[in-house]
PDB file of C-alpha atoms and ligand atoms in Angstrom:
ATOM      1  CA  MET C   1     114.651-109.611   0.183  1.00 58.00           C
ATOM      2  CA  ALA C   2     116.837-111.730  -2.039  1.00 67.00           C
ATOM      3  CA  SER C   3     119.258-110.139  -4.480  1.00 80.00           C
ATOM      4  CA  ARG C   4     118.334-109.992  -8.148  1.00 80.00           C
ATOM      5  CA  LEU C   5     120.544-113.007  -8.938  1.00 84.00           C
ATOM      6  CA  ALA C   6     119.105-115.002  -6.034  1.00 85.00           C
ATOM      7  CA  ARG C   7     115.585-114.164  -7.242  1.00 83.00           C
ATOM      8  CA  MET C   8     116.402-115.409 -10.734  1.00 83.00           C
ATOM      9  CA  LEU C   9     117.833-118.661  -9.360  1.00 83.00           C
ATOM     10  CA  LEU C  10     114.895-119.194  -7.022  1.00 83.00           C
ATOM     11  CA  THR C  11     112.263-118.573  -9.678  1.00 83.00           C
ATOM     12  CA  ALA C  12     114.118-120.966 -12.005  1.00 81.00           C
ATOM     13  CA  LEU C  13     114.058-123.612  -9.271  1.00 80.00           C
ATOM     14  CA  ALA C  14     110.475-122.934  -8.229  1.00 84.00           C
ATOM     15  CA  PRO C  15     108.198-121.917 -11.126  1.00 85.00           C
ATOM     16  CA  ASN C  16     105.336-121.339  -8.668  1.00 92.00           C
ATOM     17  CA  LEU C  17     107.308-118.526  -6.976  1.00 94.00           C
ATOM     18  CA  ARG C  18     106.865-114.937  -8.189  1.00 94.00           C
ATOM     19  CA  TYR C  19     108.445-111.613  -7.333  1.00 95.00           C
ATOM     20  CA  ARG C  20     106.773-109.795 -10.222  1.00 93.00           C
ATOM     21  CA  VAL C  21     104.292-110.510 -12.989  1.00 94.00           C
ATOM     22  CA  ARG C  22     105.840-111.243 -16.338  1.00 88.00           C
ATOM     23  CA  GLY C  23     104.118-110.049 -19.478  1.00 83.00           C
ATOM     24  CA  SER C  24     103.909-107.002 -21.646  1.00 64.00           C
ATOM     25  CA  ALA C  25     100.762-105.406 -20.181  1.00 83.00           C
ATOM     26  CA  PRO C  26     101.540-102.065 -18.495  1.00 94.00           C
ATOM     27  CA  ALA C  27     100.051-103.172 -15.190  1.00 96.00           C
ATOM     28  CA  LEU C  28     100.960-102.609 -11.540  1.00 97.00           C
ATOM     29  CA  TYR C  29      99.890-104.955  -8.747  1.00 97.00           C
ATOM     30  CA  LEU C  30      99.055-103.391  -5.375  1.00 98.00           C
ATOM     31  CA  SER C  31      99.147-105.851  -2.494  1.00 98.00           C
ATOM     32  CA  PHE C  32      98.292-105.427   1.186  1.00 98.00           C
ATOM     33  CA  ASP C  33      99.500-107.708   3.980  1.00 98.00           C
ATOM     34  CA  ASP C  34      98.439-108.483   7.542  1.00 97.00           C
ATOM     35  CA  GLY C  35      94.704-107.751   7.344  1.00 96.00           C
ATOM     36  CA  PRO C  36      91.879-107.852   7.856  1.00 97.00           C
ATOM     37  CA  HIS C  37      92.364-104.933  10.179  1.00 94.00           C
ATOM     38  CA  SER C  38      90.013-102.425  11.791  1.00 93.00           C
ATOM     39  CA  ARG C  39      91.233 -99.907   9.188  1.00 94.00           C
ATOM     40  CA  THR C  40      91.034-102.214   6.165  1.00 97.00           C
ATOM     41  CA  ALA C  41      87.667-100.691   5.198  1.00 97.00           C
ATOM     42  CA  ALA C  42      89.403 -97.349   4.667  1.00 97.00           C
ATOM     43  CA  ILE C  43      91.841 -98.915   2.157  1.00 97.00           C
ATOM     44  CA  LEU C  44      88.907-100.571   0.396  1.00 98.00           C
ATOM     45  CA  ASP C  45      87.212 -97.165   0.205  1.00 98.00           C
ATOM     46  CA  THR C  46      90.366 -95.685  -1.361  1.00 98.00           C
ATOM     47  CA  LEU C  47      90.619 -98.462  -3.944  1.00 98.00           C
ATOM     48  CA  ALA C  48      86.899 -98.174  -4.748  1.00 98.00           C
ATOM     49  CA  ARG C  49      87.166 -94.419  -5.198  1.00 98.00           C
ATOM     50  CA  HIS C  50      89.923 -94.919  -7.781  1.00 98.00           C
ATOM     51  CA  LYS C  51      88.239 -98.005  -9.269  1.00 97.00           C
ATOM     52  CA  VAL C  52      91.351-100.178  -8.997  1.00 97.00           C
ATOM     53  CA  ARG C  53      91.751-103.816  -8.041  1.00 97.00           C
ATOM     54  CA  ALA C  54      94.359-105.123  -5.642  1.00 98.00           C
ATOM     55  CA  SER C  55      95.340-108.210  -3.657  1.00 98.00           C
ATOM     56  CA  PHE C  56      95.019-108.844   0.077  1.00 98.00           C
ATOM     57  CA  PHE C  57      97.153-111.423   1.882  1.00 98.00           C
ATOM     58  CA  ILE C  58      95.121-112.389   4.895  1.00 97.00           C
ATOM     59  CA  LEU C  59      96.078-113.624   8.337  1.00 98.00           C
ATOM     60  CA  GLY C  60      93.740-116.432   9.352  1.00 98.00           C
ATOM     61  CA  ASN C  61      93.689-115.428  13.022  1.00 98.00           C
ATOM     62  CA  ARG C  62      92.436-111.920  12.193  1.00 97.00           C
ATOM     63  CA  ILE C  63      89.319-112.957  10.296  1.00 98.00           C
ATOM     64  CA  ALA C  64      86.920-113.538  13.205  1.00 97.00           C
ATOM     65  CA  GLY C  65      84.633-110.532  13.569  1.00 97.00           C
ATOM     66  CA  ARG C  66      85.831-109.046  10.245  1.00 98.00           C
ATOM     67  CA  GLU C  67      84.225-111.526   7.869  1.00 98.00           C
ATOM     68  CA  GLN C  68      82.340-108.783   6.066  1.00 98.00           C
ATOM     69  CA  LEU C  69      85.642-107.202   4.972  1.00 98.00           C
ATOM     70  CA  LEU C  70      86.627-110.414   3.152  1.00 98.00           C
ATOM     71  CA  ARG C  71      83.264-110.558   1.427  1.00 98.00           C
ATOM     72  CA  ARG C  72      83.640-106.949   0.411  1.00 98.00           C
ATOM     73  CA  MET C  73      87.149-107.593  -1.020  1.00 97.00           C
ATOM     74  CA  VAL C  74      85.855-110.300  -3.334  1.00 97.00           C
ATOM     75  CA  ALA C  75      82.669-108.428  -4.236  1.00 97.00           C
ATOM     76  CA  GLU C  76      84.788-105.431  -5.301  1.00 97.00           C
ATOM     77  CA  GLY C  77      87.074-107.511  -7.514  1.00 96.00           C
ATOM     78  CA  HIS C  78      90.108-107.908  -5.279  1.00 97.00           C
ATOM     79  CA  THR C  79      92.087-111.098  -4.811  1.00 97.00           C
ATOM     80  CA  VAL C  80      92.203-112.742  -1.398  1.00 97.00           C
ATOM     81  CA  GLY C  81      95.374-114.719  -0.725  1.00 97.00           C
ATOM     82  CA  ALA C  82      96.738-116.448   2.373  1.00 97.00           C
ATOM     83  CA  HIS C  83      99.449-114.971   4.615  1.00 97.00           C
ATOM     84  CA  SER C  84      99.518-117.859   7.126  1.00 97.00           C
ATOM     85  CA  TYR C  85      97.361-118.262  10.204  1.00 98.00           C
ATOM     86  CA  SER C  86      99.501-116.629  12.886  1.00 97.00           C
ATOM     87  CA  HIS C  87     102.371-114.851  11.046  1.00 97.00           C
ATOM     88  CA  ARG C  88     105.131-117.210  12.112  1.00 96.00           C
ATOM     89  CA  SER C  89     108.229-117.199   9.927  1.00 96.00           C
ATOM     90  CA  PRO C  90     108.462-120.241   7.640  1.00 95.00           C
ATOM     91  CA  ARG C  91     112.125-120.490   8.617  1.00 94.00           C
ATOM     92  CA  ARG C  92     111.048-121.543  12.114  1.00 94.00           C
ATOM     93  CA  LEU C  93     108.548-124.176  11.025  1.00 96.00           C
ATOM     94  CA  ASN C  94     108.936-127.741   9.858  1.00 94.00           C
ATOM     95  CA  ARG C  95     106.987-129.097   6.908  1.00 93.00           C
ATOM     96  CA  GLN C  96     104.049-130.289   8.947  1.00 94.00           C
ATOM     97  CA  GLN C  97     103.789-127.008  10.855  1.00 95.00           C
ATOM     98  CA  LEU C  98     103.942-125.079   7.577  1.00 95.00           C
ATOM     99  CA  GLN C  99     101.125-127.149   6.114  1.00 94.00           C
ATOM    100  CA  GLU C 100      99.053-126.627   9.259  1.00 95.00           C
ATOM    101  CA  GLU C 101      99.610-122.843   9.175  1.00 96.00           C
ATOM    102  CA  HIS C 102      98.590-122.737   5.524  1.00 96.00           C
ATOM    103  CA  LEU C 103      95.635-125.056   5.937  1.00 96.00           C
ATOM    104  CA  ARG C 104      94.256-123.224   8.985  1.00 97.00           C
ATOM    105  CA  CYS C 105      94.493-119.942   7.090  1.00 97.00           C
ATOM    106  CA  THR C 106      92.864-121.187   3.894  1.00 97.00           C
ATOM    107  CA  ARG C 107      90.114-122.935   5.883  1.00 97.00           C
ATOM    108  CA  ALA C 108      89.412-119.707   7.772  1.00 97.00           C
ATOM    109  CA  ILE C 109      89.157-117.897   4.417  1.00 97.00           C
ATOM    110  CA  THR C 110      86.939-120.458   2.713  1.00 97.00           C
ATOM    111  CA  ALA C 111      84.670-120.649   5.783  1.00 97.00           C
ATOM    112  CA  VAL C 112      83.765-117.046   4.926  1.00 98.00           C
ATOM    113  CA  LEU C 113      84.166-117.312   1.143  1.00 97.00           C
ATOM    114  CA  PRO C 114      83.030-120.865   0.276  1.00 96.00           C
ATOM    115  CA  ASN C 115      83.456-120.324  -3.479  1.00 92.00           C
ATOM    116  CA  TRP C 116      86.906-118.811  -3.258  1.00 93.00           C
ATOM    117  CA  ARG C 117      90.060-120.848  -3.803  1.00 88.00           C
ATOM    118  CA  PRO C 118      92.957-119.144  -2.012  1.00 92.00           C
ATOM    119  CA  THR C 119      95.723-120.444  -4.289  1.00 94.00           C
ATOM    120  CA  LEU C 120      98.089-117.530  -3.651  1.00 97.00           C
ATOM    121  CA  TYR C 121     100.274-117.468  -0.561  1.00 97.00           C
ATOM    122  CA  ARG C 122     102.664-114.844   0.735  1.00 98.00           C
ATOM    123  CA  PRO C 123     104.969-116.088   3.494  1.00 97.00           C
ATOM    124  CA  PRO C 124     105.286-113.868   6.591  1.00 97.00           C
ATOM    125  CA  TYR C 125     108.293-111.500   6.316  1.00 96.00           C
ATOM    126  CA  GLY C 126     108.807-112.816   2.765  1.00 96.00           C
ATOM    127  CA  HIS C 127     110.856-115.614   4.319  1.00 96.00           C
ATOM    128  CA  LEU C 128     111.492-118.676   2.187  1.00 95.00           C
ATOM    129  CA  SER C 129     112.684-122.129   3.179  1.00 94.00           C
ATOM    130  CA  TRP C 130     113.157-125.454   1.434  1.00 93.00           C
ATOM    131  CA  ASN C 131     110.287-126.822   3.505  1.00 94.00           C
ATOM    132  CA  LEU C 132     108.067-124.034   2.236  1.00 95.00           C
ATOM    133  CA  LEU C 133     108.999-124.667  -1.406  1.00 94.00           C
ATOM    134  CA  ARG C 134     108.302-128.364  -0.928  1.00 93.00           C
ATOM    135  CA  CYS C 135     105.042-127.697   0.862  1.00 93.00           C
ATOM    136  CA  SER C 136     103.939-125.339  -1.946  1.00 94.00           C
ATOM    137  CA  ARG C 137     104.306-128.146  -4.489  1.00 92.00           C
ATOM    138  CA  GLU C 138     102.517-130.703  -2.337  1.00 91.00           C
ATOM    139  CA  VAL C 139      99.439-128.665  -1.366  1.00 92.00           C
ATOM    140  CA  PRO C 140      99.793-126.975  -4.003  1.00 93.00           C
ATOM    141  CA  PHE C 141      99.855-123.161  -3.910  1.00 95.00           C
ATOM    142  CA  ASP C 142     101.688-120.272  -5.597  1.00 96.00           C
ATOM    143  CA  ILE C 143     104.158-118.224  -3.559  1.00 96.00           C
ATOM    144  CA  VAL C 144     103.838-114.492  -4.256  1.00 97.00           C
ATOM    145  CA  LEU C 145     106.500-112.127  -2.955  1.00 97.00           C
ATOM    146  CA  TRP C 146     107.030-108.564  -4.209  1.00 97.00           C
ATOM    147  CA  SER C 147     109.393-106.520  -6.356  1.00 96.00           C
ATOM    148  CA  ARG C 148     108.821-103.179  -4.540  1.00 97.00           C
ATOM    149  CA  ASP C 149     108.488-102.626  -0.798  1.00 97.00           C
ATOM    150  CA  ALA C 150     106.752 -99.415   0.348  1.00 98.00           C
ATOM    151  CA  ARG C 151     108.041 -99.918   3.923  1.00 97.00           C
ATOM    152  CA  ASP C 152     104.917 -98.051   4.949  1.00 96.00           C
ATOM    153  CA  TYR C 153     105.139 -99.427   8.505  1.00 95.00           C
ATOM    154  CA  ARG C 154     108.010 -97.049   9.228  1.00 95.00           C
ATOM    155  CA  ALA C 155     107.548 -94.283   6.644  1.00 96.00           C
ATOM    156  CA  LYS C 156     107.000 -90.758   7.964  1.00 96.00           C
ATOM    157  CA  SER C 157     105.639 -89.220   4.752  1.00 97.00           C
ATOM    158  CA  THR C 158     104.163 -90.135   1.392  1.00 97.00           C
ATOM    159  CA  HIS C 159     107.423 -88.861  -0.101  1.00 97.00           C
ATOM    160  CA  ALA C 160     109.286 -91.538   1.897  1.00 98.00           C
ATOM    161  CA  ILE C 161     106.951 -94.226   0.542  1.00 98.00           C
ATOM    162  CA  ALA C 162     107.501 -92.981  -3.027  1.00 97.00           C
ATOM    163  CA  HIS C 163     111.266 -93.018  -2.426  1.00 98.00           C
ATOM    164  CA  ASN C 164     111.146 -96.571  -1.016  1.00 98.00           C
ATOM    165  CA  LEU C 165     109.205 -97.812  -4.040  1.00 98.00           C
ATOM    166  CA  GLY C 166     111.351 -96.045  -6.655  1.00 97.00           C
ATOM    167  CA  THR C 167     110.237 -95.677 -10.272  1.00 95.00           C
ATOM    168  CA  LEU C 168     107.685 -98.378 -10.909  1.00 96.00           C
ATOM    169  CA  GLU C 169     107.761-100.619 -13.968  1.00 96.00           C
ATOM    170  CA  ALA C 170     105.187-102.840 -15.664  1.00 96.00           C
ATOM    171  CA  GLY C 171     104.692-106.065 -13.741  1.00 96.00           C
ATOM    172  CA  ASP C 172     105.853-104.710 -10.395  1.00 97.00           C
ATOM    173  CA  ILE C 173     104.187-106.210  -7.330  1.00 97.00           C
ATOM    174  CA  LEU C 174     104.011-103.536  -4.619  1.00 98.00           C
ATOM    175  CA  LEU C 175     103.981-104.442  -0.934  1.00 98.00           C
ATOM    176  CA  PHE C 176     101.866-102.333   1.439  1.00 98.00           C
ATOM    177  CA  HIS C 177     100.062-102.919   4.714  1.00 96.00           C
ATOM    178  CA  ASP C 178      96.420-102.066   5.029  1.00 91.00           C
ATOM    179  CA  GLN C 179      96.322-100.120   8.297  1.00 91.00           C
ATOM    180  CA  PHE C 180      98.149 -96.855   7.631  1.00 96.00           C
ATOM    181  CA  GLN C 181      96.714 -93.449   6.753  1.00 96.00           C
ATOM    182  CA  LEU C 182      99.970 -92.608   4.946  1.00 97.00           C
ATOM    183  CA  THR C 183      99.481 -95.596   2.645  1.00 97.00           C
ATOM    184  CA  ARG C 184      96.043 -94.302   1.704  1.00 97.00           C
ATOM    185  CA  ASP C 185      97.389 -90.790   1.148  1.00 97.00           C
ATOM    186  CA  TYR C 186     100.166 -92.167  -1.052  1.00 98.00           C
ATOM    187  CA  LEU C 187      97.689 -94.195  -3.120  1.00 98.00           C
ATOM    188  CA  ASP C 188      95.565 -91.081  -3.634  1.00 98.00           C
ATOM    189  CA  GLU C 189      98.643 -89.421  -5.138  1.00 97.00           C
ATOM    190  CA  MET C 190     100.152 -92.264  -7.138  1.00 97.00           C
ATOM    191  CA  ILE C 191      97.169 -93.985  -8.723  1.00 98.00           C
ATOM    192  CA  PRO C 192      96.125 -90.997 -10.895  1.00 98.00           C
ATOM    193  CA  ARG C 193      99.781 -90.275 -11.722  1.00 97.00           C
ATOM    194  CA  TYR C 194     100.639 -93.778 -12.966  1.00 97.00           C
ATOM    195  CA  ARG C 195      97.259 -94.144 -14.620  1.00 97.00           C
ATOM    196  CA  ALA C 196      97.971 -90.970 -16.607  1.00 97.00           C
ATOM    197  CA  GLU C 197     101.186 -92.693 -17.796  1.00 96.00           C
ATOM    198  CA  GLY C 198      99.118 -95.603 -19.141  1.00 96.00           C
ATOM    199  CA  PHE C 199      99.401 -98.092 -16.262  1.00 97.00           C
ATOM    200  CA  ARG C 200      96.509-100.284 -15.161  1.00 96.00           C
ATOM    201  CA  PHE C 201      96.088-101.624 -11.638  1.00 97.00           C
ATOM    202  CA  GLU C 202      95.296-105.327 -11.485  1.00 96.00           C
ATOM    203  CA  ALA C 203      94.627-107.983  -8.886  1.00 96.00           C
ATOM    204  CA  LEU C 204      97.051-110.926  -8.795  1.00 96.00           C
ATOM    205  CA  GLU C 205      95.852-114.266 -10.037  1.00 88.00           C
ATOM    206  CA  SER C 206      97.053-117.816  -9.952  1.00 73.00           C
ATOM    207  CA  ALA C 207      99.735-118.592 -12.516  1.00 63.00           C
ATOM    208  CA  ALA C 208      98.232-122.035 -13.044  1.00 51.00           C
ATOM    209  CA  PRO C 209      95.327-121.926 -15.507  1.00 42.00           C
ATOM    210  CA  SER C 210      93.908-125.138 -14.077  1.00 40.00           C
ATOM    211  CA  ARG C 211      93.590-123.554 -10.669  1.00 41.00           C
ATOM    212  CA  PRO C 212      91.790-120.243 -11.137  1.00 39.00           C
ATOM    213  CA  ALA C 213      91.869-117.929  -8.135  1.00 41.00           C
ATOM    214  CA  ILE C 214      88.167-117.317  -8.563  1.00 38.00           C
ATOM    215  CA  ALA C 215      85.517-119.980  -8.933  1.00 36.00           C
ATOM    216  CA  PRO C 216      83.532-119.425 -12.156  1.00 33.00           C
ATOM    217  CA  GLU C 217      80.221-119.127 -10.341  1.00 32.00           C
ATOM    218  CA  LEU C 218      81.628-116.367  -8.159  1.00 31.00           C
ATOM    219  CA  THR C 219      82.915-114.510 -11.187  1.00 32.00           C
ATOM    220  CA  ALA C 220      79.495-114.654 -12.754  1.00 29.00           C
ATOM    221  CA  ASP C 221      77.657-113.581  -9.614  1.00 27.00           C
ATOM    222  CA  CYS C 222      79.926-110.983  -8.128  1.00 27.00           C
ATOM    223  CA  LEU C 223      82.335-109.767 -10.755  1.00 28.00           C
ATOM    224  CA  PRO C 224      80.455-109.511 -14.008  1.00 25.00           C
ATOM    225  CA  ASP C 225      83.006-107.302 -15.720  1.00 29.00           C
ATOM    226  CA  ARG C 226      85.970-109.448 -14.767  1.00 32.00           C
ATOM    227  CA  THR C 227      85.225-112.608 -16.715  1.00 28.00           C
ATOM    228  CA  GLY C 228      86.931-111.561 -19.904  1.00 26.00           C
ATOM    229  CA  THR C 229      89.973-110.314 -18.056  1.00 28.00           C
ATOM    230  CA  ILE C 230      90.533-113.690 -16.423  1.00 28.00           C
ATOM    231  CA  ALA C 231      90.248-115.585 -19.660  1.00 28.00           C
ATOM    232  CA  GLY C 232      92.486-113.213 -21.551  1.00 28.00           C
ATOM    233  CA  ARG C 233      95.299-112.568 -19.104  1.00 31.00           C
ATOM    234  CA  ARG C 234      98.683-114.201 -19.441  1.00 30.00           C
ATOM    235  CA  HIS C 235     100.785-114.663 -16.328  1.00 28.00           C
TER     236      HIS C 235
HETATM  237 ZN1  LIG Y 301     102.971-109.923   7.252  1.00 72.74          ZN
END
């Protein structure tokens, strides 16, 4: 991940790029990459048990056969974003290849969720390139990275995950993956703890008000208690 100074420079250059959510609300943003996975349902169960919303960055080539998981994500108030079609690093792709990767992924998502607009994109490995920044303005889409990495893919304990994340602050975007039991165990510990300190857990949304992440009709049908939150939130 880029240094703090590099992050500041990059976000100044590219307003549609985010490492964290700015604003005064004491909110944390859980995000899960690389699904849908055979164990994604277990993460959804964990989030439902704690009644928190999160964001899933989806790989287009993993959707087939797991369509119901995407429908469940949206029905339970989570955000579905794109994570490319086949997890190739943007540094290895030219502009046209980047657009194709993004388009194939978003088409695979909207084939399952016709009312959903996947305006959020997380590049594989968090890799950035000039081609990607250019592509994000042309399509357009928002690039969402993270401010805290759980490194759950190599953690041996929930303590290790907590150590990797450090002390969380309002606006932090937390990176997890949705296939690990340890991740679920950690969430069972941390959600009540941070909630007791006054934090809320929110799903990420598009920074551009003209491009809402959720189509209005879907909000009305599936997420009746979310309408006010969308209108009132400042990102
Ligand atoms: Zn990934």
